XYZ file of C-alpha atoms in Angstrom:
574
model
C 66.301 -5.588 25.036
C 69.835 -6.432 23.856
C 71.333 -2.933 24.158
C 72.560 -1.988 27.627
C 70.609 0.562 29.630
C 73.612 2.894 29.667
C 73.996 2.701 25.877
C 70.328 3.553 25.442
C 70.762 6.665 27.577
C 73.740 7.771 25.501
C 71.708 7.312 22.318
C 68.793 9.286 23.766
C 70.930 12.320 24.595
C 72.506 12.137 21.163
C 69.009 12.223 19.701
C 68.073 15.188 21.918
C 70.979 17.140 20.460
C 70.122 16.118 16.906
C 66.453 17.028 17.247
C 67.252 20.469 18.711
C 63.810 20.943 20.237
C 64.489 22.775 23.506
C 60.810 23.732 23.850
C 59.971 20.055 24.511
C 61.632 20.157 27.937
C 61.134 22.236 31.052
C 63.714 20.271 33.057
C 66.131 17.937 31.271
C 68.261 15.922 33.672
C 72.066 15.987 33.256
C 73.193 13.115 31.046
C 75.766 11.902 33.565
C 73.111 11.522 36.285
C 70.818 9.506 34.057
C 73.667 7.360 32.762
C 74.737 6.555 36.333
C 71.226 5.276 37.073
C 71.288 3.231 33.876
C 74.645 1.681 34.779
C 73.211 0.677 38.155
C 70.316 -0.978 36.339
C 72.748 -2.887 34.123
C 74.452 -4.199 37.268
C 71.123 -5.254 38.749
C 70.179 -7.042 35.532
C 73.500 -8.877 35.533
C 72.746 -9.977 39.103
C 69.408 -11.403 37.987
C 67.015 -8.763 39.317
C 63.597 -8.959 37.638
C 63.089 -5.571 35.984
C 60.338 -5.787 33.363
C 60.948 -2.226 32.118
C 64.732 -2.189 32.449
C 66.201 0.666 30.449
C 62.871 2.043 29.231
C 63.380 5.793 28.839
C 60.580 7.967 30.198
C 59.625 11.609 29.758
C 57.233 12.988 32.392
C 54.757 15.814 31.875
C 55.652 18.626 34.231
C 52.457 18.497 36.244
C 53.423 15.044 37.589
C 55.847 14.821 40.503
C 59.326 13.358 40.125
C 61.232 13.502 43.399
C 63.956 16.151 43.352
C 62.874 17.756 40.077
C 60.767 20.935 39.986
C 57.068 20.551 39.235
C 56.075 23.753 37.453
C 52.843 22.928 35.580
C 54.434 25.337 33.038
C 54.155 28.257 35.480
C 57.530 29.247 36.983
C 55.901 31.105 39.904
C 54.011 27.941 40.878
C 57.091 25.689 40.971
C 57.885 23.410 43.903
C 60.281 20.498 44.386
C 58.515 17.319 45.554
C 60.206 14.965 47.992
C 58.452 11.863 46.637
C 57.504 10.542 43.222
C 53.932 10.324 42.042
C 52.874 6.638 42.260
C 52.699 6.431 38.462
C 56.353 7.477 38.256
C 57.539 5.396 41.203
C 56.002 2.215 39.763
C 57.804 2.740 36.467
C 61.105 3.363 38.267
C 60.655 0.255 40.407
C 60.211 -1.754 37.190
C 63.525 -0.459 35.830
C 62.526 2.609 33.825
C 64.691 5.737 33.744
C 63.364 9.312 33.756
C 65.024 11.694 31.281
C 63.243 14.823 32.459
C 60.076 16.884 32.704
C 58.229 18.019 29.581
C 56.452 21.168 28.482
C 52.662 21.505 28.517
C 49.767 23.894 28.171
C 49.971 25.724 31.473
C 48.088 23.996 34.307
C 47.027 21.396 31.707
C 44.490 23.912 30.387
C 44.419 23.498 26.632
C 44.593 21.071 23.728
C 47.046 22.996 21.570
C 50.469 22.985 23.276
C 51.091 26.717 22.793
C 50.056 28.091 26.212
C 53.420 27.966 27.941
C 56.074 30.520 28.914
C 58.610 27.850 27.954
C 57.534 28.172 24.318
C 54.975 26.677 21.955
C 55.783 23.019 21.363
C 56.116 22.373 17.644
C 54.746 19.255 16.000
C 57.281 16.434 15.625
C 56.560 15.960 11.906
C 55.243 19.353 10.785
C 57.019 22.029 12.879
C 54.761 24.830 11.645
C 51.762 23.033 13.141
C 50.739 22.524 16.750
C 51.836 19.469 18.701
C 48.499 19.315 20.487
C 48.113 19.715 24.198
C 48.162 19.859 26.972
C 50.674 16.975 27.017
C 52.573 18.453 24.079
C 56.161 17.919 25.199
C 55.553 14.325 26.252
C 54.040 13.377 22.906
C 56.805 15.048 20.884
C 59.548 13.430 23.014
C 58.186 10.040 21.990
C 57.456 10.974 18.367
C 61.012 12.272 17.908
C 62.418 8.937 19.098
C 63.935 10.345 22.284
C 61.788 8.679 24.962
C 60.339 5.164 24.704
C 57.272 6.201 26.650
C 56.019 9.427 28.162
C 53.507 10.258 30.839
C 50.774 12.761 30.153
C 47.537 13.722 31.784
C 44.128 13.800 30.175
C 41.061 15.727 31.288
C 39.579 16.773 27.953
C 41.736 14.783 25.540
C 45.312 15.727 26.388
C 46.494 12.114 26.334
C 44.934 11.500 22.917
C 44.951 14.663 20.766
C 48.780 15.037 20.892
C 49.111 11.338 20.044
C 46.976 11.764 16.935
C 48.758 14.903 15.760
C 52.203 13.339 16.169
C 51.479 9.873 14.785
C 51.902 7.868 18.000
C 49.803 5.855 20.481
C 48.011 7.369 23.479
C 46.366 5.230 26.182
C 43.750 7.004 28.311
C 42.752 4.476 30.983
C 39.567 4.275 32.978
C 39.500 7.024 35.596
C 41.215 6.019 38.826
C 43.085 2.966 37.540
C 46.304 4.984 37.659
C 46.346 7.102 40.844
C 46.544 10.866 40.446
C 48.468 11.316 43.689
C 51.340 13.672 42.940
C 49.575 15.218 39.943
C 48.702 18.922 39.840
C 44.924 18.760 39.275
C 43.191 20.337 36.306
C 39.638 19.196 37.025
C 40.066 16.623 39.748
C 37.044 14.346 39.096
C 37.977 14.020 35.419
C 41.792 13.824 35.465
C 43.655 10.732 34.256
C 47.344 9.851 33.951
C 48.066 8.600 30.437
C 50.840 6.928 28.441
C 52.347 7.842 25.065
C 54.400 5.333 23.086
C 55.258 4.437 19.525
C 53.458 1.098 19.806
C 50.469 -0.276 21.676
C 52.669 -3.007 23.110
C 55.039 -0.518 24.757
C 52.165 1.588 26.058
C 50.259 -1.374 27.464
C 53.325 -2.745 29.284
C 53.856 0.597 30.972
C 50.201 1.074 31.841
C 50.061 -2.401 33.341
C 52.867 -1.463 35.742
C 51.230 1.857 36.684
C 47.722 0.635 37.503
C 46.616 -0.088 41.035
C 45.022 1.858 43.908
C 46.838 4.315 46.149
C 45.551 5.015 49.649
C 46.336 8.717 49.236
C 44.019 9.014 46.229
C 40.373 8.600 47.260
C 39.384 8.345 43.588
C 41.722 5.462 42.788
C 39.992 2.246 41.770
C 40.636 -1.464 41.315
C 39.705 -3.715 38.440
C 36.273 -5.300 39.000
C 36.046 -9.067 39.404
C 34.112 -9.414 36.139
C 36.471 -7.371 33.930
C 36.746 -8.537 30.321
C 40.316 -9.439 29.443
C 39.885 -9.494 25.661
C 37.732 -8.295 22.825
C 35.630 -11.033 21.213
C 36.941 -12.748 18.074
C 34.585 -10.688 15.876
C 34.021 -7.399 17.704
C 31.093 -5.133 16.975
C 32.144 -1.481 16.759
C 29.882 1.570 16.582
C 30.792 4.321 14.099
C 29.296 7.823 13.800
C 26.808 9.000 11.200
C 28.004 11.192 8.329
C 26.406 14.235 9.952
C 28.449 13.622 13.110
C 31.615 14.012 11.022
C 30.870 17.491 9.667
C 33.800 19.077 11.581
C 36.205 17.010 9.443
C 37.747 18.119 6.172
C 37.154 15.866 3.115
C 40.653 14.447 3.552
C 40.062 13.564 7.189
C 36.691 12.026 6.353
C 38.387 9.834 3.768
C 41.053 8.805 6.270
C 38.405 7.916 8.842
C 36.444 5.882 6.278
C 39.648 4.027 5.407
C 40.176 3.165 9.096
C 36.631 1.785 9.289
C 37.282 -0.317 6.185
C 40.483 -1.718 7.697
C 38.615 -2.784 10.813
C 35.925 -4.425 8.721
C 38.581 -6.244 6.678
C 40.008 -7.528 9.983
C 36.657 -9.116 10.884
C 34.985 -6.293 12.800
C 31.258 -5.710 12.346
C 30.353 -2.018 12.334
C 27.078 -0.308 13.221
C 26.253 3.317 12.433
C 25.022 5.201 15.507
C 23.994 8.719 16.492
C 26.804 10.107 18.654
C 25.252 13.558 19.121
C 24.557 12.902 22.859
C 28.308 12.434 23.340
C 29.143 15.600 21.441
C 26.617 17.553 23.494
C 28.031 16.185 26.740
C 31.518 17.169 25.561
C 30.522 20.841 25.463
C 29.781 20.848 29.194
C 33.473 20.621 30.085
C 34.309 24.175 29.019
C 31.056 25.770 27.910
C 29.291 25.143 31.221
C 29.864 25.396 34.940
C 32.070 22.275 35.169
C 34.961 24.631 34.483
C 34.607 25.553 38.165
C 36.766 22.477 38.809
C 39.611 24.368 37.142
C 39.255 27.216 39.618
C 39.084 24.770 42.529
C 42.401 23.291 41.353
C 44.598 26.387 40.938
C 42.272 29.402 40.912
C 43.370 30.851 44.237
C 47.013 30.770 43.157
C 46.249 32.584 39.878
C 43.951 35.083 41.605
C 46.832 36.203 43.840
C 48.934 37.165 40.799
C 47.179 36.808 37.427
C 50.247 38.183 35.636
C 52.173 35.048 36.624
C 49.934 32.929 34.379
C 49.414 32.675 30.652
C 46.725 35.263 29.776
C 44.456 32.742 28.038
C 44.781 30.231 30.855
C 44.216 32.893 33.508
C 41.140 34.163 31.691
C 39.576 30.703 31.531
C 40.274 29.808 35.145
C 39.486 33.159 36.763
C 36.178 33.457 34.909
C 35.085 30.305 36.717
C 35.294 32.109 40.063
C 32.069 33.946 39.298
C 30.048 30.798 38.651
C 27.329 30.221 41.275
C 27.172 26.857 43.006
C 23.699 26.196 41.638
C 25.066 26.443 38.081
C 27.608 23.727 38.819
C 24.906 21.553 40.409
C 22.675 22.071 37.375
C 25.415 21.071 34.929
C 26.298 18.006 37.008
C 22.620 17.003 36.831
C 22.637 17.681 33.087
C 25.695 15.459 32.725
C 23.916 12.698 34.641
C 21.030 12.915 32.176
C 23.458 12.382 29.310
C 24.867 9.194 30.818
C 22.053 6.804 29.903
C 21.751 7.788 26.221
C 25.515 8.075 25.934
C 26.106 4.569 27.227
C 23.143 3.377 25.192
C 25.172 4.191 22.098
C 27.379 1.238 22.978
C 24.464 -1.129 23.543
C 25.258 -4.311 21.649
C 28.703 -2.979 20.682
C 32.145 -3.555 22.109
C 33.492 -0.078 21.348
C 33.004 3.175 19.469
C 35.412 4.393 16.785
C 35.870 8.156 16.408
C 38.349 10.553 14.831
C 40.665 11.763 17.587
C 41.115 15.354 16.400
C 38.899 17.192 13.899
C 41.734 19.291 12.433
C 45.451 20.084 12.676
C 45.946 23.860 12.783
C 49.122 25.863 12.311
C 50.658 27.492 15.374
C 49.949 30.903 13.851
C 46.262 30.057 13.553
C 46.080 29.175 17.243
C 47.922 32.289 18.341
C 45.476 34.401 16.326
C 42.396 32.793 17.908
C 43.517 30.722 20.915
C 40.120 29.990 22.468
C 38.038 29.024 19.424
C 40.645 26.764 17.854
C 41.371 25.094 21.177
C 37.670 24.374 21.790
C 37.374 22.745 18.376
C 40.235 20.331 19.158
C 38.192 18.581 21.877
C 35.146 17.835 19.728
C 35.600 14.062 19.876
C 37.498 13.769 23.162
C 35.951 16.033 25.827
C 33.102 13.684 26.747
C 35.179 10.581 27.547
C 36.197 11.392 31.120
C 32.956 13.224 31.849
C 31.095 9.972 31.132
C 33.656 7.676 32.812
C 34.860 5.931 29.676
C 38.244 4.670 28.462
C 39.917 5.410 25.137
C 42.870 4.345 23.009
C 44.266 6.693 20.359
C 46.240 5.146 17.485
C 47.641 6.375 14.174
C 45.414 5.798 11.148
C 47.285 7.132 8.150
C 47.553 10.697 6.913
C 45.190 13.530 6.041
C 45.686 17.145 5.018
C 49.436 16.699 4.842
C 49.956 15.356 8.353
C 49.244 12.429 10.681
C 45.651 11.309 11.222
C 44.483 9.278 14.187
C 41.403 7.535 15.501
C 40.258 6.608 18.996
C 38.628 3.416 20.215
C 36.295 4.419 23.055
C 34.815 1.937 25.523
C 32.959 1.693 28.806
C 34.852 2.007 32.081
C 37.169 -0.961 32.739
C 36.866 -2.166 29.123
C 40.407 -0.888 28.521
C 41.766 -4.209 27.264
C 39.015 -4.831 24.677
C 39.653 -1.298 23.397
C 43.374 -2.006 23.083
C 42.657 -5.285 21.276
C 40.418 -3.546 18.757
C 42.966 -0.779 18.256
C 45.597 -3.446 17.619
C 43.641 -4.516 14.542
C 44.623 -1.140 13.078
C 48.270 -1.232 14.187
C 48.783 -4.899 13.345
C 50.289 -5.767 16.716
C 50.120 -8.994 18.693
C 49.644 -7.903 22.268
C 51.074 -9.367 25.486
C 49.128 -10.494 28.532
C 46.084 -8.381 29.409
C 46.198 -5.258 31.546
C 44.601 -6.506 34.794
C 47.057 -8.666 36.651
C 44.390 -10.583 38.591
C 43.150 -12.931 35.887
C 42.839 -16.683 36.443
C 44.259 -19.243 34.021
C 42.012 -22.076 32.858
C 43.044 -25.006 30.639
C 40.498 -26.686 28.368
C 40.712 -29.894 26.336
C 37.500 -30.345 24.351
C 34.377 -28.457 23.403
C 35.778 -25.168 24.761
C 38.793 -25.211 22.435
C 39.063 -22.545 19.749
C 36.604 -23.339 16.950
C 34.655 -25.834 19.042
C 30.962 -25.426 19.910
C 31.369 -24.139 23.490
C 34.289 -21.801 22.871
C 31.812 -18.914 22.757
C 31.307 -19.347 26.499
C 34.924 -18.290 26.976
C 35.084 -15.517 24.406
C 31.700 -14.180 25.480
C 32.964 -13.767 29.034
C 35.988 -11.769 27.897
C 38.466 -14.614 28.344
C 41.832 -14.234 26.606
C 43.546 -16.975 24.633
C 46.982 -17.633 26.159
C 48.358 -20.412 23.965
C 48.492 -24.158 23.561
C 49.404 -26.463 26.446
C 50.151 -30.128 27.009
C 49.452 -32.005 30.206
C 51.969 -34.082 32.085
C 51.961 -37.736 30.969
C 49.491 -38.665 33.713
C 46.072 -38.370 32.056
C 43.537 -40.267 29.966
C 41.043 -38.626 27.601
C 37.605 -40.175 27.052
C 34.954 -39.313 24.471
C 31.663 -38.890 26.331
C 28.167 -39.371 24.963
C 27.115 -35.745 25.390
C 25.531 -33.123 23.190
C 27.477 -31.327 21.955
C 30.236 -33.960 21.914
C 32.943 -33.409 24.476
C 35.729 -35.376 26.127
C 36.504 -36.032 29.761
C 40.013 -35.664 31.194
C 40.950 -38.002 34.063
C 44.195 -38.127 36.023
C 45.443 -41.718 36.321
C 49.115 -41.234 37.150
C 52.297 -41.662 35.098
C 52.085 -45.471 35.031
C 48.921 -45.502 32.919
C 48.669 -41.968 31.577
C 49.833 -39.946 28.591
C 50.137 -36.302 27.579
C 47.002 -34.552 26.262
C 46.913 -31.373 24.161
C 44.761 -28.405 25.166
C 44.610 -24.615 25.408
C 45.215 -22.070 28.150
C 42.782 -19.159 28.593
C 42.851 -16.281 31.088
C 39.583 -14.971 32.489
C 38.300 -12.860 35.339
C 37.505 -14.398 38.740
C 33.780 -13.675 38.263
C 33.741 -15.341 34.851
C 35.425 -18.400 36.352
C 32.781 -18.485 39.080
C 30.019 -18.430 36.471
C 31.683 -21.323 34.658
C 31.857 -23.339 37.854
C 28.224 -22.622 38.759
C 26.985 -23.692 35.328
C 29.285 -26.682 34.835
C 27.173 -29.741 33.846
C 27.802 -33.257 35.123
C 30.059 -35.168 34.797
C 32.486 -32.254 34.460
C 34.326 -30.639 37.371
C 36.973 -28.014 37.900
C 40.309 -28.929 39.451
C 44.068 -28.585 39.166
C 45.686 -30.050 36.061
C 49.419 -30.770 35.892
C 51.122 -29.485 32.764
C 54.177 -30.825 30.987
C 56.296 -27.975 32.370
C 55.492 -29.046 35.945
C 53.001 -26.253 36.640
C 49.481 -26.800 37.934
C 46.570 -24.873 36.393
C 42.807 -24.967 36.883
C 41.120 -27.060 34.221
C 38.037 -29.078 33.272
C 38.141 -32.692 34.417
C 35.750 -35.620 34.518
C 34.853 -38.023 37.316
C 36.389 -41.497 36.782
C 33.042 -43.322 36.889
C 31.567 -41.321 34.017
C 34.805 -41.540 32.051
C 34.758 -45.335 32.331
C 31.530 -45.405 30.336
C 33.033 -43.490 27.400
C 35.487 -44.326 24.649
C 39.159 -43.973 25.502
C 40.777 -41.683 22.913
C 44.033 -40.927 24.727
C 46.099 -42.408 21.914
C 45.129 -39.551 19.625
C 46.873 -37.048 21.887
C 43.972 -34.610 22.018
C 40.366 -33.859 21.116
C 41.035 -32.257 17.722
C 43.252 -35.123 16.601
C 40.537 -37.592 17.622
C 37.869 -35.703 15.659
C 40.082 -35.619 12.579
C 40.890 -39.316 12.846
C 37.214 -40.146 13.326
C 36.411 -38.355 10.081
C 34.252 -35.738 11.777
C 36.579 -32.688 11.732
C 36.193 -29.717 13.948
C 33.223 -28.446 11.945
C 31.241 -31.655 12.329
C 31.694 -31.513 16.067
C 29.403 -28.552 16.222
C 26.432 -30.532 14.993
C-alpha cells in the first residue's frame, strides 16, 4: 500500500461527502479522530512495526462492539457504550486497520432487506430505488460505494451474503465459531456468524484470517481441526441444483446462474446436478418454525418491556416467539437434525455446492408494501447454511434484471478455504496463503511435484501449492529404481553438494502425519536447507539406498533430468 494511512482516511471522508448516503451510518467518527489514528499508524510503519492491515479502512455493523462508540443494533432505546472491542474488531485494529464508524442494519439483525431501521432504509449502492439487502445493509453499501475497504457484518440467515450479492461485492461467511461472537448483540445465538464484506476475495480473506481464532469468553468459538483442507483440488467437483430448484428465479437470473456454471466448467470444474430440496426445506425452519424462539431469547425481554421502541415488523416477529412452547422448539431441533444427513449427503463426492445467493432484487417500495413475505423470499438459498453448520462465500457473477447478480459457493464446516478457491475461479483472483495459520510447509523434489504421478497424494489431502524452491548447495539427487520412478535427496555438505530444484506445499498437521505413516522405504522426512537459509520439512533418502542409484545432481532437478533422459514428465507416470 503506497498511499499513507492518513491520506487514505482523507480520501474516504471525501468519498463519504460525495456519496451523500447518510442512511449508511448510525455513528460516523469525526474525521480528525480517525486521521490522528492513521497518522500514528504511519509513524509505526516508519519505525518498522509489522502491521499486515495498515491503513485498511473498516466499517462495523452496529450490533458489533467498538469501544467508546454506541452499540444500538438500530434501536436507539437499546443503545449502550461498550468499554472493550469485540475480538473481531480488536484483531483488525491490532493488525493496523482503522474503524470509520458503525453502520445501519435491519433492527436487531432481524431481516434480509435493510429497510427495518429507524435510521432509514439503506438504499442499494448501484440502484438506489432497490433494497441494499440486510441485515448488514450499511456495511455492504459502505464497501460497494468505495468508502470502506472492508466491513464487518453478521450472518444468521444470510445477512453476510445477500447484501453482497445485491451490491456487487464479496461476502465471506465463515464456519460458525471461527470468528468469536463475543461483543456481538445476538440474533439467534447458535447460528450467528461474524462476516466480512470486501470488493475482492483477496481483501476479504486477509481480514478473515486476522479475525479467526477462539476466545475464552465465547463458549461456541472453535479452532481449525488438524485435518483441515488448505486448498481446493486442481479440478474441483461442484454440485449444482436441478432446474426445478431454481423456480424462484426470473428468466434473467436463471441465465446469469447458468453463465456462472459455464464459467466454472471452462475453468476446469466438473459439475454434478443434485437435488437441493432438503436444504431448501431446512431453510424454512429458521423463521417458519420454532427456531425463531432464539430471537426472543436474544432480545425478547427488552422488546416486551416497550414494544413501541422497536420496529413494528421486528417486534412482531420476535414477540410472537414468546408464545412458542418448549416442546415445539425441541421438535424443530430434532427435525433439523434429521435434515443433516441428507443435506450433507448432497455434497458427497463434491467439493462444494453452487447456488444463487438471492432469488430476486425488489424495490424498496415493494418491501414496504409487504415486508414479511418479500423478506422471507430473500433467504431461499441462504437460510439453511448456518442451521446445518456450513460455510459459504458470496461473489459477484454478472448482472440480471438490471442489477448485480451473485452466486454462493457453499461447503462443509471448516472447508472455508476450498470454497474461497472455487469462488476465485469466478473472480479471476490469485489468492494469498490459506486461511488457517497452522499449516506445515513441506518441500518435495520428485514424484510429488506438480504433474508427477504422486502429486495427487498432496492435492487429495488439501495441500496448497506455495511456489518453487531451491535447496542450499549441499545436496545430491539420485534416481532410484522405484515404481513409479522417483529420486532421493541426500545432504552431503557444501564441499560435494549442489542446489536442487523443488516445490513448497502447505498442508495440515494431520495430512503430514498421514504422509509420514505411509512413507515407503528408502524415503524419510527431515529438515531440508533452502537457498535462502531457511530449513523446511522435506522428503529425503538414506545414503545407503542413494548410493545404489544413478546420480543426477548435475541436471539441477527431477524434471530437468526427465527431460534430458528423453522421458518427459508424462512418461514418468508410466
